GROMACS .gro file of C-alpha atoms in nm:
model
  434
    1UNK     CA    1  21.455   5.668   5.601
    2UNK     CA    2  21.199   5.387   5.443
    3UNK     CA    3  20.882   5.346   5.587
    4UNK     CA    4  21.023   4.979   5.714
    5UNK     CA    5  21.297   5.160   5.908
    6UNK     CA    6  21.073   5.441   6.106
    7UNK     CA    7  21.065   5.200   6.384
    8UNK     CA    8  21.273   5.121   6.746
    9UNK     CA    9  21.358   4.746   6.635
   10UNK     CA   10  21.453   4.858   6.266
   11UNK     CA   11  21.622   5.180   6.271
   12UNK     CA   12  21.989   5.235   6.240
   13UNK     CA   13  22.007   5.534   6.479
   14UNK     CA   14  22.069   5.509   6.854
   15UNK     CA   15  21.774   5.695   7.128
   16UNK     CA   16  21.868   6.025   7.211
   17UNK     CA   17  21.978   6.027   7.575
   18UNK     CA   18  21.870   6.395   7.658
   19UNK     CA   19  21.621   6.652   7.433
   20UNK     CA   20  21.892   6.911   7.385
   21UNK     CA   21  22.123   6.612   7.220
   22UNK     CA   22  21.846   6.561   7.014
   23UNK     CA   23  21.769   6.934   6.931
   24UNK     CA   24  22.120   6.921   6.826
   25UNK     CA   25  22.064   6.642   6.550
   26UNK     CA   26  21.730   6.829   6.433
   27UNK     CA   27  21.946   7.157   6.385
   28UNK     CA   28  22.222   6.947   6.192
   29UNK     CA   29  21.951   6.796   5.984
   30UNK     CA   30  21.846   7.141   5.885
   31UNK     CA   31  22.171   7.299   5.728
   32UNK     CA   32  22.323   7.008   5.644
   33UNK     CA   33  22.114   6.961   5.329
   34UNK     CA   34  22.118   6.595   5.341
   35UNK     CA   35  21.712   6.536   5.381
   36UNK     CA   36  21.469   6.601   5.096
   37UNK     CA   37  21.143   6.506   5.132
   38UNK     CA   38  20.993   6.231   4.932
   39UNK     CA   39  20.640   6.432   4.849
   40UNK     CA   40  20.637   6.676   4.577
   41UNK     CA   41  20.358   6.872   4.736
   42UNK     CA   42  20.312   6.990   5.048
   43UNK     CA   43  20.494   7.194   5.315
   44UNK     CA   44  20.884   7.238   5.294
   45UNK     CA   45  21.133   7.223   5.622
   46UNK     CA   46  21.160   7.499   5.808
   47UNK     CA   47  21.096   7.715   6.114
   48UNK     CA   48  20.780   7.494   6.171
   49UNK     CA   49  20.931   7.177   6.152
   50UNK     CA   50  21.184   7.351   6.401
   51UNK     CA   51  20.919   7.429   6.633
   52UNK     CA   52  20.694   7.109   6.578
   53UNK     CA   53  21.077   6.921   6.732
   54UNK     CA   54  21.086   7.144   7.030
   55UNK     CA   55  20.753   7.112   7.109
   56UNK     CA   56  20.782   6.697   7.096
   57UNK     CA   57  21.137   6.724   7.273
   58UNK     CA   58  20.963   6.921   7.590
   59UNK     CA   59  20.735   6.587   7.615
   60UNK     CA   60  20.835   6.370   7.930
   61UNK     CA   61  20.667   6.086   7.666
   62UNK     CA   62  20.717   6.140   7.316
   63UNK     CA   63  20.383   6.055   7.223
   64UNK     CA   64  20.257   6.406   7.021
   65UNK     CA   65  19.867   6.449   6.982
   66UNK     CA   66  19.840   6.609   6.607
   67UNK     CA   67  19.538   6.805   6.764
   68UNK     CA   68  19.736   6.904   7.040
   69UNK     CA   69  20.024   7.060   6.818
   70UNK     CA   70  19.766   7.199   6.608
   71UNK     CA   71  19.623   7.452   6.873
   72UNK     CA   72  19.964   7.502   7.040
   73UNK     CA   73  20.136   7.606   6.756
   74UNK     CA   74  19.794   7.744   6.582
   75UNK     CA   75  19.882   7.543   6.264
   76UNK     CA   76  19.611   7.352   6.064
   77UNK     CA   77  19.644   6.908   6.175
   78UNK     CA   78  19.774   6.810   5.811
   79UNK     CA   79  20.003   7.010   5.842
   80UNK     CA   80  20.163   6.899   6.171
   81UNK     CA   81  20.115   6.519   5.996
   82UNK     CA   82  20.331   6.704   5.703
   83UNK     CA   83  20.666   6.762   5.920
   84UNK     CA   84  20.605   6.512   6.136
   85UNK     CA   85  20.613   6.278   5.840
   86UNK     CA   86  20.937   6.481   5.770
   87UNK     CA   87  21.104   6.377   6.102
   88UNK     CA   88  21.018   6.051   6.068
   89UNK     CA   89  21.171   6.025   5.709
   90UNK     CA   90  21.514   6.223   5.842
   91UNK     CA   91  21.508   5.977   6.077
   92UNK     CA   92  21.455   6.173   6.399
   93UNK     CA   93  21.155   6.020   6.486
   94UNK     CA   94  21.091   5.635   6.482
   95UNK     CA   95  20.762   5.447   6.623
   96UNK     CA   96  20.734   5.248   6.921
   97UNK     CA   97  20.355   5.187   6.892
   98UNK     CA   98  20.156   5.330   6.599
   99UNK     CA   99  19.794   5.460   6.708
  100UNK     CA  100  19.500   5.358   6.649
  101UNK     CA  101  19.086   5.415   6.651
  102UNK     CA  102  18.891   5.193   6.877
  103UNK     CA  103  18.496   5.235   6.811
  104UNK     CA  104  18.328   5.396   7.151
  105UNK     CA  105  18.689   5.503   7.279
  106UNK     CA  106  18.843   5.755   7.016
  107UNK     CA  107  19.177   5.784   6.858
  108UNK     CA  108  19.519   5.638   7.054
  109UNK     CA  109  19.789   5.845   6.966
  110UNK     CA  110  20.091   5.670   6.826
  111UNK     CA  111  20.424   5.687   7.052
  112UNK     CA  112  20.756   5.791   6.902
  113UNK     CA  113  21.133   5.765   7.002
  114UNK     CA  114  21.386   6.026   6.982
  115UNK     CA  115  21.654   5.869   6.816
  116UNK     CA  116  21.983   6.049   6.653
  117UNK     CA  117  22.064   5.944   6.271
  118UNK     CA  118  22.384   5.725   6.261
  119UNK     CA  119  22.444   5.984   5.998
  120UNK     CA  120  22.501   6.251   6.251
  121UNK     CA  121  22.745   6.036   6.429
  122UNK     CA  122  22.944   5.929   6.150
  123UNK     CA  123  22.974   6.283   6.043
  124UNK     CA  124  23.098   6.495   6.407
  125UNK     CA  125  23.322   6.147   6.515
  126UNK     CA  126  23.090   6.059   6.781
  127UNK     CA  127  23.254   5.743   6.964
  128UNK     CA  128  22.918   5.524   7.098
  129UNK     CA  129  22.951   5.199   7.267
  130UNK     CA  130  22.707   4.907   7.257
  131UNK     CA  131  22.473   4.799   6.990
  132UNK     CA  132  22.134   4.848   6.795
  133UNK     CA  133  21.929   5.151   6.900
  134UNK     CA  134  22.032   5.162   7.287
  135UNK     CA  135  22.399   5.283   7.186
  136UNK     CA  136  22.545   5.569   7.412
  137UNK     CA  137  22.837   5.841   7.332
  138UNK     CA  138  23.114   5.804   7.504
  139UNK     CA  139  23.330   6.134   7.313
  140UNK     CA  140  23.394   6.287   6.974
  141UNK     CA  141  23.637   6.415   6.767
  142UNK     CA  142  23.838   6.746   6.862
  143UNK     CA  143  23.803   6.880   6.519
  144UNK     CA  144  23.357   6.849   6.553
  145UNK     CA  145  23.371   7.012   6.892
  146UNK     CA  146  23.338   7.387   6.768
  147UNK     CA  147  23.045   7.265   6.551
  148UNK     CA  148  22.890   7.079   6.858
  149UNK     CA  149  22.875   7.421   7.020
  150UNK     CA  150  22.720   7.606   6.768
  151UNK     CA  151  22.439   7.302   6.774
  152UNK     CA  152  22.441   7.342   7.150
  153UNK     CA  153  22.386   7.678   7.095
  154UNK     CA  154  22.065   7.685   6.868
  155UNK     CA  155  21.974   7.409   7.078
  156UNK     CA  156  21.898   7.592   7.334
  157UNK     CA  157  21.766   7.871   7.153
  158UNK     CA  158  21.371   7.881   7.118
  159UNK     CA  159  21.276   7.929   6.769
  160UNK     CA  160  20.998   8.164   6.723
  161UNK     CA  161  20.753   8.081   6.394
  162UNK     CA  162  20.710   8.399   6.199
  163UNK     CA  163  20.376   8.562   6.154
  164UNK     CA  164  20.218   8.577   5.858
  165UNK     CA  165  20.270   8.904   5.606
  166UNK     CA  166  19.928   9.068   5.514
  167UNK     CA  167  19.883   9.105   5.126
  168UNK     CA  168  19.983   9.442   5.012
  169UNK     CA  169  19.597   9.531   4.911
  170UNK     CA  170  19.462   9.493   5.279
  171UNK     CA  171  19.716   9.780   5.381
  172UNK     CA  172  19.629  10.044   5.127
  173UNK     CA  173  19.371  10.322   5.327
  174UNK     CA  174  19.173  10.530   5.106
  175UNK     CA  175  19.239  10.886   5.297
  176UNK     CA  176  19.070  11.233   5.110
  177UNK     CA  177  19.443  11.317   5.098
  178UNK     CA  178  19.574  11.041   4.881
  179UNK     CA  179  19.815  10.944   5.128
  180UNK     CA  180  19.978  10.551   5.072
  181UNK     CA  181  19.793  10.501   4.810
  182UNK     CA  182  19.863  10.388   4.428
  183UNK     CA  183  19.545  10.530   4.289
  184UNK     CA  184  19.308  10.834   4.246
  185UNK     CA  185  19.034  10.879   4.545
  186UNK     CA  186  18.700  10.861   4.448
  187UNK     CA  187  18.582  11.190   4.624
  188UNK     CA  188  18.747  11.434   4.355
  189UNK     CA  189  18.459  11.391   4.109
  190UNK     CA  190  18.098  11.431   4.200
  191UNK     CA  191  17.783  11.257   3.961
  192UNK     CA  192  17.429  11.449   3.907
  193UNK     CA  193  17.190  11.110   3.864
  194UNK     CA  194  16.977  11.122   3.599
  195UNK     CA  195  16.641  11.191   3.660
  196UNK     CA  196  16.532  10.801   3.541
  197UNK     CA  197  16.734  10.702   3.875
  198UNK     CA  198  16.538  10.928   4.129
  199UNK     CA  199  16.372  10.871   4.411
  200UNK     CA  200  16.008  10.781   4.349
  201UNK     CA  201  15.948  10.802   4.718
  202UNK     CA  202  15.889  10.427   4.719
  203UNK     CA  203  16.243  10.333   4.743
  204UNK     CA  204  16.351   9.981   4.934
  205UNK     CA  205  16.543   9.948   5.210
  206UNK     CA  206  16.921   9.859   5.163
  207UNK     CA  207  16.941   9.576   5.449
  208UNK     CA  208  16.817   9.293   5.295
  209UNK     CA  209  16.549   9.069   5.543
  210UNK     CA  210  16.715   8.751   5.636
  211UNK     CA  211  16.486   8.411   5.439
  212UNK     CA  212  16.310   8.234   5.663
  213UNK     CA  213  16.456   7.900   5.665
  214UNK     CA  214  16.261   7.604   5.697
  215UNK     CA  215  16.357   7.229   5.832
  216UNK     CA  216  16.684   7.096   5.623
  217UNK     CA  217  16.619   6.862   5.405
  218UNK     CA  218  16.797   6.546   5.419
  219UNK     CA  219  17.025   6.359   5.178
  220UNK     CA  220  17.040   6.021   5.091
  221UNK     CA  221  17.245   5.920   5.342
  222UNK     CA  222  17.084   6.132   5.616
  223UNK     CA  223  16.774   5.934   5.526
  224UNK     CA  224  16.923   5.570   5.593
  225UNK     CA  225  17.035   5.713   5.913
  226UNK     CA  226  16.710   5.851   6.001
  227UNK     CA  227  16.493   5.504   5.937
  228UNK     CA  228  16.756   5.361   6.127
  229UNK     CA  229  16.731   5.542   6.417
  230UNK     CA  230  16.363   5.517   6.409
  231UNK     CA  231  16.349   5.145   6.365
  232UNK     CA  232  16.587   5.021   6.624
  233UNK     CA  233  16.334   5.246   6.826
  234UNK     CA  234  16.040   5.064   6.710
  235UNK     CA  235  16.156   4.695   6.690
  236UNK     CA  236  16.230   4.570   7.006
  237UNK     CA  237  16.503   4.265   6.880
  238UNK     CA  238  16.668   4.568   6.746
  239UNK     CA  239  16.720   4.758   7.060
  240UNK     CA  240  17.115   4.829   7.109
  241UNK     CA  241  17.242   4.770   6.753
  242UNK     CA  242  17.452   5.010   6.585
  243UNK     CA  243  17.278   5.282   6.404
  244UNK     CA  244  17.560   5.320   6.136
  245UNK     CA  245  17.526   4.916   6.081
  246UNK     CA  246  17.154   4.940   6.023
  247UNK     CA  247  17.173   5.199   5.858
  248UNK     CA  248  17.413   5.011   5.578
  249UNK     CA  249  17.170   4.725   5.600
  250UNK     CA  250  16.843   4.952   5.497
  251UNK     CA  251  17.010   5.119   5.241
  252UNK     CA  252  16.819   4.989   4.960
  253UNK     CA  253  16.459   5.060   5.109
  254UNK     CA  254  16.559   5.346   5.244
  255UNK     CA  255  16.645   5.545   4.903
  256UNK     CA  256  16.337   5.329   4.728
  257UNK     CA  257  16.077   5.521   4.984
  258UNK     CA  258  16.011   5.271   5.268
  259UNK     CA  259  15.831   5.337   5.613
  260UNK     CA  260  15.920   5.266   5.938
  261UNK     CA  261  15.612   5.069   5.945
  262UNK     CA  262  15.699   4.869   5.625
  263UNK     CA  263  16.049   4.808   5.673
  264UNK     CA  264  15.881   4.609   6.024
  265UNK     CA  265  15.649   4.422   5.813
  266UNK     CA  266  15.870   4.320   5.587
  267UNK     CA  267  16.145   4.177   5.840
  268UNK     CA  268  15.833   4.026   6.050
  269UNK     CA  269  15.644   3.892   5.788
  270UNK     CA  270  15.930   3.670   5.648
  271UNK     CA  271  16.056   3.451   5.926
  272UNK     CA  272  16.292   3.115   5.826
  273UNK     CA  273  16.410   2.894   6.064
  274UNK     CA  274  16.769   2.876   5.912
  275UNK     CA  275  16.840   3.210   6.055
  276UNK     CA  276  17.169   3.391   6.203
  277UNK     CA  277  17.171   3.493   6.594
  278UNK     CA  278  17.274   3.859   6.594
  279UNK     CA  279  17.010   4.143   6.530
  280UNK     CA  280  17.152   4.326   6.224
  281UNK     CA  281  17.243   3.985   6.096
  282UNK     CA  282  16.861   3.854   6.120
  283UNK     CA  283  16.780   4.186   5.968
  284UNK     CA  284  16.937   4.169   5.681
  285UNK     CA  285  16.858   3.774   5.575
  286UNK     CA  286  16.482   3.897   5.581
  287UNK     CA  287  16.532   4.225   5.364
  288UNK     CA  288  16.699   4.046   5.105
  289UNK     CA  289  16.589   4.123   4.774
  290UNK     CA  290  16.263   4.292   4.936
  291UNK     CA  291  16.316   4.624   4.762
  292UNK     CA  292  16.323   4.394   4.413
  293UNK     CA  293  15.995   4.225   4.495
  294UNK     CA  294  15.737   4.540   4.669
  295UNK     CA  295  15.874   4.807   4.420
  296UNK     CA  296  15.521   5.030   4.463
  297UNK     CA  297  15.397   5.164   4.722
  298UNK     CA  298  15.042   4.966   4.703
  299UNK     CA  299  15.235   4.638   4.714
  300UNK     CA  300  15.399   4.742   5.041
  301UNK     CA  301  15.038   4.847   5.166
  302UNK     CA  302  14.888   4.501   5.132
  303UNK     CA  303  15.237   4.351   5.266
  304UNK     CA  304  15.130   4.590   5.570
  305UNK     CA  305  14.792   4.464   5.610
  306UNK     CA  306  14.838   4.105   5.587
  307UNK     CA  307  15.162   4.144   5.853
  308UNK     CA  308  14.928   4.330   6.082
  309UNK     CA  309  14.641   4.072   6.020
  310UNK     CA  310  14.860   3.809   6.090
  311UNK     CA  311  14.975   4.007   6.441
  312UNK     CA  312  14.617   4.044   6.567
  313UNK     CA  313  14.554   3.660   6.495
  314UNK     CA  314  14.868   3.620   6.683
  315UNK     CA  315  14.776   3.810   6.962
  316UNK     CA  316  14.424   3.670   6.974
  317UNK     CA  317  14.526   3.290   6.973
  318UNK     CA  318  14.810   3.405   7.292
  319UNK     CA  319  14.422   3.530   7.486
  320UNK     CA  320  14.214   3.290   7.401
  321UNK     CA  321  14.483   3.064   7.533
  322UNK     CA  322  14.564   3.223   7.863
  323UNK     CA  323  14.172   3.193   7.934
  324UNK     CA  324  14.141   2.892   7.892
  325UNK     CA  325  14.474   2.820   8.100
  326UNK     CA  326  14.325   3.048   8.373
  327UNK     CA  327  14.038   2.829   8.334
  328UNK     CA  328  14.172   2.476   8.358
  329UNK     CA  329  14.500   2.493   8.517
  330UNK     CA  330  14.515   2.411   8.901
  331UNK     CA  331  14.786   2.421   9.146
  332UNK     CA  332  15.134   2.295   9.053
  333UNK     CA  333  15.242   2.120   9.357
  334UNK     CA  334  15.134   1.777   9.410
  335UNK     CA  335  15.078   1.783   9.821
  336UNK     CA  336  14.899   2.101   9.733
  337UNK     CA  337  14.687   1.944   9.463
  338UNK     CA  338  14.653   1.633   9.742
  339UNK     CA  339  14.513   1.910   9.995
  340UNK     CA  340  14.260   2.068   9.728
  341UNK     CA  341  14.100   1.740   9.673
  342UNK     CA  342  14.069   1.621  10.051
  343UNK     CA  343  13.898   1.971  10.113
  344UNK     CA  344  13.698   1.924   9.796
  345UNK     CA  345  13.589   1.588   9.935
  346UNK     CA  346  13.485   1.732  10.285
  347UNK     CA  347  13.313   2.034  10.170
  348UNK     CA  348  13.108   1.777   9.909
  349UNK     CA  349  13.043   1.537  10.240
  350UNK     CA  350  12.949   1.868  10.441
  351UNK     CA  351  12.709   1.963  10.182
  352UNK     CA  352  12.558   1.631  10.028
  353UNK     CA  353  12.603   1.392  10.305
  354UNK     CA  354  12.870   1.109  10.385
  355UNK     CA  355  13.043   0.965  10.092
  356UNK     CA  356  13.081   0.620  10.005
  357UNK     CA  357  13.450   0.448  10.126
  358UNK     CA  358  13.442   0.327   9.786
  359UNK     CA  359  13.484   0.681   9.660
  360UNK     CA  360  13.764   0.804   9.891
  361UNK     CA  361  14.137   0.815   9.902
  362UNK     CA  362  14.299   0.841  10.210
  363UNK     CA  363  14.565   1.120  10.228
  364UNK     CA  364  14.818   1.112  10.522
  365UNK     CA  365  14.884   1.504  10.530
  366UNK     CA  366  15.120   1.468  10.839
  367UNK     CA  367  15.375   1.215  10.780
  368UNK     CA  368  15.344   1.248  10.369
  369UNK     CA  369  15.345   0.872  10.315
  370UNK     CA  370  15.265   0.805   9.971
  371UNK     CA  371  14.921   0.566   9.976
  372UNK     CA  372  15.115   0.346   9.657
  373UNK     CA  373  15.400   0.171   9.786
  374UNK     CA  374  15.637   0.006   9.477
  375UNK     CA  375  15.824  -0.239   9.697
  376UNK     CA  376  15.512  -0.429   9.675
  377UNK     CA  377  15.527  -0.456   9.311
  378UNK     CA  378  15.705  -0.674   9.033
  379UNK     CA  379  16.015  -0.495   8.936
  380UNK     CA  380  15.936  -0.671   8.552
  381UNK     CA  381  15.592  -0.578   8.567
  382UNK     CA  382  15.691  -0.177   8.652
  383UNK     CA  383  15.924  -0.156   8.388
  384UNK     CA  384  15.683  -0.285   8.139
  385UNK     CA  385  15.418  -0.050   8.198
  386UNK     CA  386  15.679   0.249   8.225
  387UNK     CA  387  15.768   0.151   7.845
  388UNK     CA  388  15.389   0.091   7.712
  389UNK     CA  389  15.315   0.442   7.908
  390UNK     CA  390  15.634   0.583   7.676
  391UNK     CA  391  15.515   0.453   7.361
  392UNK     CA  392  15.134   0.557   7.443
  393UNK     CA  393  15.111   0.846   7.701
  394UNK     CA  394  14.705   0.875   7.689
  395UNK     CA  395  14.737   0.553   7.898
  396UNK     CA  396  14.887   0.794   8.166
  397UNK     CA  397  14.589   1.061   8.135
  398UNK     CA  398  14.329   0.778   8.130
  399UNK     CA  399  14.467   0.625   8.472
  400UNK     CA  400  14.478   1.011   8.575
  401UNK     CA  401  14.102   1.012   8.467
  402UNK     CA  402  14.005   0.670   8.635
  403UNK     CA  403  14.060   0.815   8.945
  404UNK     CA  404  14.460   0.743   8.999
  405UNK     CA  405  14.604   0.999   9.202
  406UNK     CA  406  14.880   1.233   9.050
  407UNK     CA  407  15.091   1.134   9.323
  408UNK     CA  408  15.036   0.777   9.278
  409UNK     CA  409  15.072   0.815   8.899
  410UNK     CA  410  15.430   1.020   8.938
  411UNK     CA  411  15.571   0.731   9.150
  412UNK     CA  412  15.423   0.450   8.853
  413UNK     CA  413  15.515   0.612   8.571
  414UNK     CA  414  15.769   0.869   8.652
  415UNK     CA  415  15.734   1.229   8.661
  416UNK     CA  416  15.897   1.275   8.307
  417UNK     CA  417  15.610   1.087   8.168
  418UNK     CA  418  15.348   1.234   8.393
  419UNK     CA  419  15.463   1.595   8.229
  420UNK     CA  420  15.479   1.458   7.906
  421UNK     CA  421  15.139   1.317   7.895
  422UNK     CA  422  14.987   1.611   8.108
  423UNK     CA  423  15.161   1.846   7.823
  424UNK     CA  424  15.055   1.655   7.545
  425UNK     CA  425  14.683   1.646   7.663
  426UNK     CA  426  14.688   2.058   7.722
  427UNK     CA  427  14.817   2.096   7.361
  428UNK     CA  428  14.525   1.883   7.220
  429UNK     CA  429  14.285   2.078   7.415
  430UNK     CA  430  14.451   2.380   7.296
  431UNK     CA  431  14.467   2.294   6.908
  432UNK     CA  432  14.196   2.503   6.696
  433UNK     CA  433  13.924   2.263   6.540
  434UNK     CA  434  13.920   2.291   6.119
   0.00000   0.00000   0.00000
């Protein structure tokens, strides 16, 4: 059978309704002479291709593991793939699913059919009714029925693989007697040394000391897999990927030389912001052409320093601004920024005296009525100063300045443009003087 007809919705043979109807077919197969195998190499059909069927015709579902046939029949995996290739091409065994390798799962094994050649029928007058592959037998021919015993017969019969003959050589024994062997012993004739071949009393020993052996050094390959490993350890937006896939991606540094330590520089030094999302993907835009441009190792030294220069003045800018945050930055809610200034006031009025009215705000803490009320202002006139506070937001942080409170300024302007301004005034604060 062609490749294109080794499966259930192409083949021209009908499923075997029982294993020892199909043992039958297998045994016709094998002295009728019709099947030659389309490989010129390889193993021939025979008892093992005998016992590879009865093995797959004892499965409840035909769906063989090669590894499993391997060890039960103590054969080597190509060649179960050999005959069962062979069954498939006598057209004993079709596919109903072929297998398949799913990464983190393993190997799916590929589920057969039984099915009986329409050869087989033809040939013994087997009388089938329906159509396509689900055909059944419904008689035969009185003149195939003493044939269809004999079939029966080795059907049911186990065949037995034979052992393997040991070579002629391993079976001679070397006896004093010269008994089964082909030769002359050795111990009829007896050699004086000369005396250049004596003992000096400083002979060596005959067992040879076993080499120390040191660590094994890698290959090529076993290197890209190593700085993998050891940079998806050491980059933390390359925790998770696939060491195989970085391992492809550092190729070219690896077998140039690189570092750990480099290879990081390198991918952090060069950052674009046309960049691709996954990991191995970022990865590889930076190391483009790298191992073209720092082709010495003092080249990738300075790209080392000035990456690690560039880290610390990173790292310094992120604490010299969290000080001065810590420093500046007050409470986020309003009614708590409301009750911070009340107490400032009192403790100010406890310590210095009464204040003047025309320095105090009243706060209602208990009912949370704003002091501003906007019904009491032009519509027109609110809008306008909303879109003059857009265009300019330091008019926002001046009010805020003047003595408006933030509450008062969040019902004026809107608390999108309170943030905005409030934002934009932290980031000029924060902005290193040239």
């Amino acid at each position: 059978m062609p490749p294109a007809q080794q499966w259930i919705h192409t083949t021209t043979g009908r499923i075997a309704t029982c294993a020892h109807s199909w043992m039958q077919a297998v045994h016709w197969i094998a002295g009728s002479g019709l099947y030659t195998p389309s490989r010129a190499h390889g193993p021939k059909w025979g008892p093992t291709t005998i016992a590879i069927a009865q093995e797959i015709s004892a499965l409840k579902e035909c769906r063989p593991g090669v590894d499993y046939l391997a060890r039960k029949l103590k054969v080597a995996e190509r060649t179960v793939q050999y005959h069962l290739g062979m069954l498939r091409e006598a057209g004993l065994l079709v596919y109903r699913s072929k297998g398949t390798r799913i990464q983190g799962v393993g190997g799916r094994a590929s589920v057969f059919e039984r099915v009986i050649p329409i050869e087989f029928d033809e040939a013994l007058g087997i009388r089938t009714i329906g159509e396509g592959a689900m055909r059944r037998p419904v008689g035969a021919a009185e003149e195939s029925r003493t044939l269809l015993g004999k079939l029966a017969k080795k059907a049911a019969r186990k065949a037995r693989r034979r052992p393997r003959r040991k070579s002629s050589s391993a079976e001679r024994r070397c006896t004093p007697m010269q008994v089964g062997t082909s030769g002359t012993s050795s111990a009829d004739r007896t050699y004086s040394p000369p005396e250049s071949k004596l003992a000096s009393g400083t002979g060596k020993s005959s067992t040879r000391k076993q080499a120390k052996r040191g660590p094994r050094k890698l290959n090529k390959v076993g290197r890209r897999y190593q700085l993998a490993k050891e940079l998806i350890q050491l980059v933390p937006w390359l925790r998770g990927a696939s060491i195989p896939r970085i391992a492809w991606i550092i190729r070219h540094v690896a077998d140039a030389g690189w570092t750990v330590l480099e290879v990081q520089a390198a991918a952090e030094r060069f950052i674009s912001d046309k960049e691709p999302r996954r990991p191995s993907a970022v990865l590889a835009f930076r190391l483009a052409s790298c191992h073209l441009l720092y082709t010495t190792p003092d080249r990738r030294k300075v790209l080392v320093e000035d990456w690690q220069d560039s880290r610390r003045a990173e790292q310094a800018r992120h604490s010299e601004a969290a000080q001065h945050a810590d420093h500046v930055q007050g409470p986020g809610s309003v009614s708590v920024q409301d009750l911070f200034r009340e107490a400032a006031r009192r403790v100010n009025e406890i310590a210095y005296g009464p204040v003047d009215d025309a320095e105090c705000f009243e706060i209602n803490v208990e009912d949370g009525t704003p002091p501003l009320d906007l019904a009491d202002l032009d519509p027109v006139w609110i809008q306008q100063v909303r879109k003059d506070a857009a265009e300019d937001l330091s008019s926002i942080t001046s009010a805020l300045a003047s003595g408006m409170s933030d509450r008062d300024a969040r019902r004026l302007y809107t608390n999108w443009l309170v943030d905005q301004a409030l934002a934009a005034q932290r980031r000029s604060e924060l902005a290193p003087a040239f």
